[in-house]
JSON list of C-alpha atoms in Angstrom, two decimals:
[
{"chain": "A", "resi": 1475, "resn": "UNK", "atom": "CA", "xyz": [-17.88, -10.03, 10.08]},
{"chain": "A", "resi": 1476, "resn": "UNK", "atom": "CA", "xyz": [-18.50, -10.47, 13.79]},
{"chain": "A", "resi": 1477, "resn": "UNK", "atom": "CA", "xyz": [-21.66, -12.39, 12.94]},
{"chain": "A", "resi": 1478, "resn": "UNK", "atom": "CA", "xyz": [-19.59, -14.87, 10.93]},
{"chain": "A", "resi": 1479, "resn": "UNK", "atom": "CA", "xyz": [-17.01, -15.20, 13.69]},
{"chain": "A", "resi": 1480, "resn": "UNK", "atom": "CA", "xyz": [-19.66, -15.81, 16.33]},
{"chain": "A", "resi": 1481, "resn": "UNK", "atom": "CA", "xyz": [-21.19, -18.60, 14.26]},
{"chain": "A", "resi": 1482, "resn": "UNK", "atom": "CA", "xyz": [-24.59, -16.95, 14.08]},
{"chain": "A", "resi": 1483, "resn": "UNK", "atom": "CA", "xyz": [-26.73, -16.70, 10.98]},
{"chain": "A", "resi": 1484, "resn": "UNK", "atom": "CA", "xyz": [-25.27, -15.92, 7.57]},
{"chain": "A", "resi": 1485, "resn": "UNK", "atom": "CA", "xyz": [-25.06, -12.16, 6.96]},
{"chain": "A", "resi": 1486, "resn": "UNK", "atom": "CA", "xyz": [-27.25, -10.62, 4.32]},
{"chain": "A", "resi": 1487, "resn": "UNK", "atom": "CA", "xyz": [-25.86, -8.84, 1.30]},
{"chain": "A", "resi": 1488, "resn": "UNK", "atom": "CA", "xyz": [-27.08, -5.54, 2.75]},
{"chain": "A", "resi": 1489, "resn": "UNK", "atom": "CA", "xyz": [-24.90, -6.00, 5.81]},
{"chain": "A", "resi": 1490, "resn": "UNK", "atom": "CA", "xyz": [-21.81, -6.74, 3.71]},
{"chain": "A", "resi": 1491, "resn": "UNK", "atom": "CA", "xyz": [-22.23, -4.26, 0.85]},
{"chain": "A", "resi": 1492, "resn": "UNK", "atom": "CA", "xyz": [-23.37, -0.76, 1.71]},
{"chain": "A", "resi": 1493, "resn": "UNK", "atom": "CA", "xyz": [-26.54, 0.13, -0.14]},
{"chain": "A", "resi": 1494, "resn": "UNK", "atom": "CA", "xyz": [-26.40, 2.94, -2.67]},
{"chain": "A", "resi": 1495, "resn": "UNK", "atom": "CA", "xyz": [-29.37, 4.64, -4.20]},
{"chain": "A", "resi": 1496, "resn": "UNK", "atom": "CA", "xyz": [-29.77, 3.50, -7.80]},
{"chain": "A", "resi": 1497, "resn": "UNK", "atom": "CA", "xyz": [-29.47, 7.04, -9.13]},
{"chain": "A", "resi": 1498, "resn": "UNK", "atom": "CA", "xyz": [-25.97, 7.30, -7.61]},
{"chain": "A", "resi": 1499, "resn": "UNK", "atom": "CA", "xyz": [-24.56, 4.25, -9.39]},
{"chain": "A", "resi": 1500, "resn": "UNK", "atom": "CA", "xyz": [-22.32, 5.38, -12.24]},
{"chain": "A", "resi": 1501, "resn": "UNK", "atom": "CA", "xyz": [-22.41, 3.20, -15.32]},
{"chain": "A", "resi": 1502, "resn": "UNK", "atom": "CA", "xyz": [-19.12, 2.74, -17.12]},
{"chain": "A", "resi": 1503, "resn": "UNK", "atom": "CA", "xyz": [-19.57, 2.02, -20.82]},
{"chain": "A", "resi": 1504, "resn": "UNK", "atom": "CA", "xyz": [-15.91, 1.14, -21.30]},
{"chain": "A", "resi": 1505, "resn": "UNK", "atom": "CA", "xyz": [-16.13, -1.45, -18.53]},
{"chain": "A", "resi": 1506, "resn": "UNK", "atom": "CA", "xyz": [-19.28, -2.95, -20.08]},
{"chain": "A", "resi": 1507, "resn": "UNK", "atom": "CA", "xyz": [-17.74, -3.05, -23.56]},
{"chain": "A", "resi": 1508, "resn": "UNK", "atom": "CA", "xyz": [-14.70, -4.84, -22.13]},
{"chain": "A", "resi": 1509, "resn": "UNK", "atom": "CA", "xyz": [-16.99, -7.33, -20.38]},
{"chain": "A", "resi": 1510, "resn": "UNK", "atom": "CA", "xyz": [-18.85, -8.03, -23.62]},
{"chain": "A", "resi": 1511, "resn": "UNK", "atom": "CA", "xyz": [-15.57, -8.43, -25.53]},
{"chain": "A", "resi": 1512, "resn": "UNK", "atom": "CA", "xyz": [-14.25, -10.81, -22.89]},
{"chain": "A", "resi": 1513, "resn": "UNK", "atom": "CA", "xyz": [-17.38, -12.97, -23.00]},
{"chain": "A", "resi": 1514, "resn": "UNK", "atom": "CA", "xyz": [-17.98, -12.89, -26.77]},
{"chain": "A", "resi": 1515, "resn": "UNK", "atom": "CA", "xyz": [-14.46, -12.84, -28.17]},
{"chain": "A", "resi": 1516, "resn": "UNK", "atom": "CA", "xyz": [-11.95, -14.50, -25.88]},
{"chain": "A", "resi": 1517, "resn": "UNK", "atom": "CA", "xyz": [-14.19, -15.96, -23.18]},
{"chain": "A", "resi": 1518, "resn": "UNK", "atom": "CA", "xyz": [-16.35, -18.98, -22.83]},
{"chain": "A", "resi": 1519, "resn": "UNK", "atom": "CA", "xyz": [-19.58, -17.03, -23.03]},
{"chain": "A", "resi": 1520, "resn": "UNK", "atom": "CA", "xyz": [-22.61, -18.93, -24.25]},
{"chain": "A", "resi": 1521, "resn": "UNK", "atom": "CA", "xyz": [-24.70, -17.80, -27.18]},
{"chain": "A", "resi": 1522, "resn": "UNK", "atom": "CA", "xyz": [-27.67, -16.64, -25.16]},
{"chain": "A", "resi": 1523, "resn": "UNK", "atom": "CA", "xyz": [-25.49, -14.83, -22.62]},
{"chain": "A", "resi": 1524, "resn": "UNK", "atom": "CA", "xyz": [-23.51, -13.01, -25.30]},
{"chain": "A", "resi": 1525, "resn": "UNK", "atom": "CA", "xyz": [-26.67, -12.14, -27.21]},
{"chain": "A", "resi": 1526, "resn": "UNK", "atom": "CA", "xyz": [-28.18, -10.62, -24.08]},
{"chain": "A", "resi": 1527, "resn": "UNK", "atom": "CA", "xyz": [-25.01, -8.66, -23.36]},
{"chain": "A", "resi": 1528, "resn": "UNK", "atom": "CA", "xyz": [-24.85, -7.37, -26.93]},
{"chain": "A", "resi": 1529, "resn": "UNK", "atom": "CA", "xyz": [-28.54, -6.43, -26.95]},
{"chain": "A", "resi": 1530, "resn": "UNK", "atom": "CA", "xyz": [-27.90, -3.67, -24.40]},
{"chain": "A", "resi": 1531, "resn": "UNK", "atom": "CA", "xyz": [-25.46, -1.86, -26.70]},
{"chain": "A", "resi": 1532, "resn": "UNK", "atom": "CA", "xyz": [-26.12, 0.48, -29.60]},
{"chain": "A", "resi": 1533, "resn": "UNK", "atom": "CA", "xyz": [-25.64, -0.56, -33.23]},
{"chain": "A", "resi": 1534, "resn": "UNK", "atom": "CA", "xyz": [-22.12, 0.82, -33.68]},
{"chain": "A", "resi": 1535, "resn": "UNK", "atom": "CA", "xyz": [-20.79, -0.86, -30.54]},
{"chain": "A", "resi": 1536, "resn": "UNK", "atom": "CA", "xyz": [-22.42, -4.19, -31.44]},
{"chain": "A", "resi": 1537, "resn": "UNK", "atom": "CA", "xyz": [-21.00, -4.00, -34.96]},
{"chain": "A", "resi": 1538, "resn": "UNK", "atom": "CA", "xyz": [-17.55, -3.11, -33.64]},
{"chain": "A", "resi": 1539, "resn": "UNK", "atom": "CA", "xyz": [-17.49, -6.18, -31.39]},
{"chain": "A", "resi": 1540, "resn": "UNK", "atom": "CA", "xyz": [-19.10, -8.60, -33.85]},
{"chain": "A", "resi": 1541, "resn": "UNK", "atom": "CA", "xyz": [-16.87, -7.47, -36.73]},
{"chain": "A", "resi": 1542, "resn": "UNK", "atom": "CA", "xyz": [-13.73, -8.07, -34.71]},
{"chain": "A", "resi": 1543, "resn": "UNK", "atom": "CA", "xyz": [-11.51, -10.87, -35.97]},
{"chain": "A", "resi": 1544, "resn": "UNK", "atom": "CA", "xyz": [-11.62, -12.28, -32.43]},
{"chain": "A", "resi": 1545, "resn": "UNK", "atom": "CA", "xyz": [-15.43, -12.53, -32.27]},
{"chain": "A", "resi": 1546, "resn": "UNK", "atom": "CA", "xyz": [-16.60, -16.10, -31.80]},
{"chain": "A", "resi": 1547, "resn": "UNK", "atom": "CA", "xyz": [-18.66, -16.60, -34.98]},
{"chain": "A", "resi": 1548, "resn": "UNK", "atom": "CA", "xyz": [-20.44, -19.59, -33.47]},
{"chain": "A", "resi": 1549, "resn": "UNK", "atom": "CA", "xyz": [-22.36, -17.00, -31.39]},
{"chain": "A", "resi": 1550, "resn": "UNK", "atom": "CA", "xyz": [-23.76, -15.29, -34.49]},
{"chain": "A", "resi": 1551, "resn": "UNK", "atom": "CA", "xyz": [-26.81, -17.59, -34.95]},
{"chain": "A", "resi": 1552, "resn": "UNK", "atom": "CA", "xyz": [-27.92, -17.04, -31.35]},
{"chain": "A", "resi": 1553, "resn": "UNK", "atom": "CA", "xyz": [-27.46, -13.26, -31.65]},
{"chain": "A", "resi": 1554, "resn": "UNK", "atom": "CA", "xyz": [-29.46, -13.35, -34.89]},
{"chain": "A", "resi": 1555, "resn": "UNK", "atom": "CA", "xyz": [-32.20, -15.44, -33.24]},
{"chain": "A", "resi": 1556, "resn": "UNK", "atom": "CA", "xyz": [-32.37, -13.12, -30.23]},
{"chain": "A", "resi": 1557, "resn": "UNK", "atom": "CA", "xyz": [-32.63, -10.09, -32.52]},
{"chain": "A", "resi": 1558, "resn": "UNK", "atom": "CA", "xyz": [-35.48, -11.74, -34.43]},
{"chain": "A", "resi": 1559, "resn": "UNK", "atom": "CA", "xyz": [-37.27, -12.59, -31.17]},
{"chain": "A", "resi": 1560, "resn": "UNK", "atom": "CA", "xyz": [-36.90, -8.99, -30.01]},
{"chain": "A", "resi": 1561, "resn": "UNK", "atom": "CA", "xyz": [-38.43, -7.82, -33.30]},
{"chain": "A", "resi": 1562, "resn": "UNK", "atom": "CA", "xyz": [-41.33, -10.23, -32.93]},
{"chain": "A", "resi": 1563, "resn": "UNK", "atom": "CA", "xyz": [-41.96, -9.08, -29.36]},
{"chain": "A", "resi": 1564, "resn": "UNK", "atom": "CA", "xyz": [-42.01, -5.43, -30.42]},
{"chain": "A", "resi": 1565, "resn": "UNK", "atom": "CA", "xyz": [-44.37, -6.27, -33.29]},
{"chain": "A", "resi": 1566, "resn": "UNK", "atom": "CA", "xyz": [-46.71, -8.28, -31.08]},
{"chain": "A", "resi": 1567, "resn": "UNK", "atom": "CA", "xyz": [-46.95, -5.39, -28.61]},
{"chain": "A", "resi": 1568, "resn": "UNK", "atom": "CA", "xyz": [-47.75, -2.84, -31.31]},
{"chain": "A", "resi": 1569, "resn": "UNK", "atom": "CA", "xyz": [-50.61, -4.15, -33.42]},
{"chain": "A", "resi": 1570, "resn": "UNK", "atom": "CA", "xyz": [-51.59, -0.59, -34.24]},
{"chain": "A", "resi": 1571, "resn": "UNK", "atom": "CA", "xyz": [-52.37, -0.70, -37.96]},
{"chain": "A", "resi": 1572, "resn": "UNK", "atom": "CA", "xyz": [-52.33, 3.08, -38.22]},
{"chain": "A", "resi": 1573, "resn": "UNK", "atom": "CA", "xyz": [-48.52, 3.10, -37.87]},
{"chain": "A", "resi": 1574, "resn": "UNK", "atom": "CA", "xyz": [-48.01, 0.76, -40.83]},
{"chain": "A", "resi": 1575, "resn": "UNK", "atom": "CA", "xyz": [-48.28, 2.11, -44.37]},
{"chain": "A", "resi": 1576, "resn": "UNK", "atom": "CA", "xyz": [-49.32, -0.46, -46.94]},
{"chain": "A", "resi": 1577, "resn": "UNK", "atom": "CA", "xyz": [-47.96, 1.25, -50.04]},
{"chain": "A", "resi": 1578, "resn": "UNK", "atom": "CA", "xyz": [-46.18, 4.37, -51.16]},
{"chain": "A", "resi": 1579, "resn": "UNK", "atom": "CA", "xyz": [-46.69, 6.29, -54.40]},
{"chain": "A", "resi": 1580, "resn": "UNK", "atom": "CA", "xyz": [-44.75, 3.73, -56.46]},
{"chain": "A", "resi": 1581, "resn": "UNK", "atom": "CA", "xyz": [-46.85, 0.88, -55.07]},
{"chain": "A", "resi": 1582, "resn": "UNK", "atom": "CA", "xyz": [-44.12, -0.86, -53.08]},
{"chain": "A", "resi": 1583, "resn": "UNK", "atom": "CA", "xyz": [-44.77, -2.13, -49.61]},
{"chain": "A", "resi": 1584, "resn": "UNK", "atom": "CA", "xyz": [-43.45, 0.00, -46.74]},
{"chain": "A", "resi": 1585, "resn": "UNK", "atom": "CA", "xyz": [-43.24, -1.27, -43.18]},
{"chain": "A", "resi": 1586, "resn": "UNK", "atom": "CA", "xyz": [-42.61, 1.21, -40.37]},
{"chain": "A", "resi": 1587, "resn": "UNK", "atom": "CA", "xyz": [-41.36, -1.36, -37.84]},
{"chain": "A", "resi": 1588, "resn": "UNK", "atom": "CA", "xyz": [-37.99, -0.46, -36.39]},
{"chain": "A", "resi": 1589, "resn": "UNK", "atom": "CA", "xyz": [-35.41, -3.19, -36.12]},
{"chain": "A", "resi": 1590, "resn": "UNK", "atom": "CA", "xyz": [-33.42, -3.84, -32.92]},
{"chain": "A", "resi": 1591, "resn": "UNK", "atom": "CA", "xyz": [-29.73, -2.92, -33.26]},
{"chain": "A", "resi": 1592, "resn": "UNK", "atom": "CA", "xyz": [-28.75, -6.52, -32.47]},
{"chain": "A", "resi": 1593, "resn": "UNK", "atom": "CA", "xyz": [-30.64, -7.83, -35.49]},
{"chain": "A", "resi": 1594, "resn": "UNK", "atom": "CA", "xyz": [-29.29, -5.12, -37.80]},
{"chain": "A", "resi": 1595, "resn": "UNK", "atom": "CA", "xyz": [-25.71, -5.75, -36.68]},
{"chain": "A", "resi": 1596, "resn": "UNK", "atom": "CA", "xyz": [-26.14, -9.54, -36.92]},
{"chain": "A", "resi": 1597, "resn": "UNK", "atom": "CA", "xyz": [-27.38, -9.21, -40.49]},
{"chain": "A", "resi": 1598, "resn": "UNK", "atom": "CA", "xyz": [-24.49, -6.90, -41.38]},
{"chain": "A", "resi": 1599, "resn": "UNK", "atom": "CA", "xyz": [-21.91, -9.31, -39.91]},
{"chain": "A", "resi": 1600, "resn": "UNK", "atom": "CA", "xyz": [-23.55, -12.28, -41.65]},
{"chain": "A", "resi": 1601, "resn": "UNK", "atom": "CA", "xyz": [-23.37, -10.44, -44.98]},
{"chain": "A", "resi": 1602, "resn": "UNK", "atom": "CA", "xyz": [-19.72, -9.53, -44.29]},
{"chain": "A", "resi": 1603, "resn": "UNK", "atom": "CA", "xyz": [-18.93, -13.20, -43.67]},
{"chain": "A", "resi": 1604, "resn": "UNK", "atom": "CA", "xyz": [-20.76, -14.31, -46.82]},
{"chain": "A", "resi": 1605, "resn": "UNK", "atom": "CA", "xyz": [-18.91, -11.64, -48.81]},
{"chain": "A", "resi": 1606, "resn": "UNK", "atom": "CA", "xyz": [-15.60, -12.85, -47.39]},
{"chain": "A", "resi": 1607, "resn": "UNK", "atom": "CA", "xyz": [-16.31, -16.46, -48.39]},
{"chain": "A", "resi": 1608, "resn": "UNK", "atom": "CA", "xyz": [-17.50, -15.47, -51.86]},
{"chain": "A", "resi": 1609, "resn": "UNK", "atom": "CA", "xyz": [-14.37, -13.38, -52.44]},
{"chain": "A", "resi": 1610, "resn": "UNK", "atom": "CA", "xyz": [-12.22, -16.45, -51.67]},
{"chain": "A", "resi": 1611, "resn": "UNK", "atom": "CA", "xyz": [-13.92, -18.56, -54.35]},
{"chain": "A", "resi": 1612, "resn": "UNK", "atom": "CA", "xyz": [-11.72, -18.73, -57.45]},
{"chain": "A", "resi": 1613, "resn": "UNK", "atom": "CA", "xyz": [-13.03, -16.84, -60.44]},
{"chain": "A", "resi": 1614, "resn": "UNK", "atom": "CA", "xyz": [-14.16, -18.81, -63.45]},
{"chain": "A", "resi": 1615, "resn": "UNK", "atom": "CA", "xyz": [-11.43, -20.36, -65.56]},
{"chain": "A", "resi": 1616, "resn": "UNK", "atom": "CA", "xyz": [-10.81, -18.80, -68.93]},
{"chain": "A", "resi": 1617, "resn": "UNK", "atom": "CA", "xyz": [-9.92, -20.85, -71.98]},
{"chain": "A", "resi": 1618, "resn": "UNK", "atom": "CA", "xyz": [-6.60, -19.86, -73.50]},
{"chain": "A", "resi": 1619, "resn": "UNK", "atom": "CA", "xyz": [-7.09, -18.82, -77.13]},
{"chain": "A", "resi": 1620, "resn": "UNK", "atom": "CA", "xyz": [-3.66, -18.28, -78.75]}
]
């Protein structure tokens, strides 16, 4: 603070915030979940930002946030896209053909690639939304036969 008062150079972040070893920083999951909810549900978070925030959570937490009635559904396409990109990156890094089975005993194709939780949750929420819309469509009209 005296450096600022004296008009000398701008202080560095190290002089203002005491440095802590990384291993001593405690991560608070509840705080992070609240941050993600604020940005993705009630905040003005952009699609890419919210997708990145969600991608650091596990499947159940992502699904809990994305299934909330307050979740901004306009963020769903970006979360889906980010999940697909993450899958493609994982696949491009592991071109080991020995980990991929081509067929099981019934002859169906089996792929051993794991899916990022963000993509799985995005697909589940998309299917929930489609199911909700389909359930609102009136059932077929029946002809009255007296």
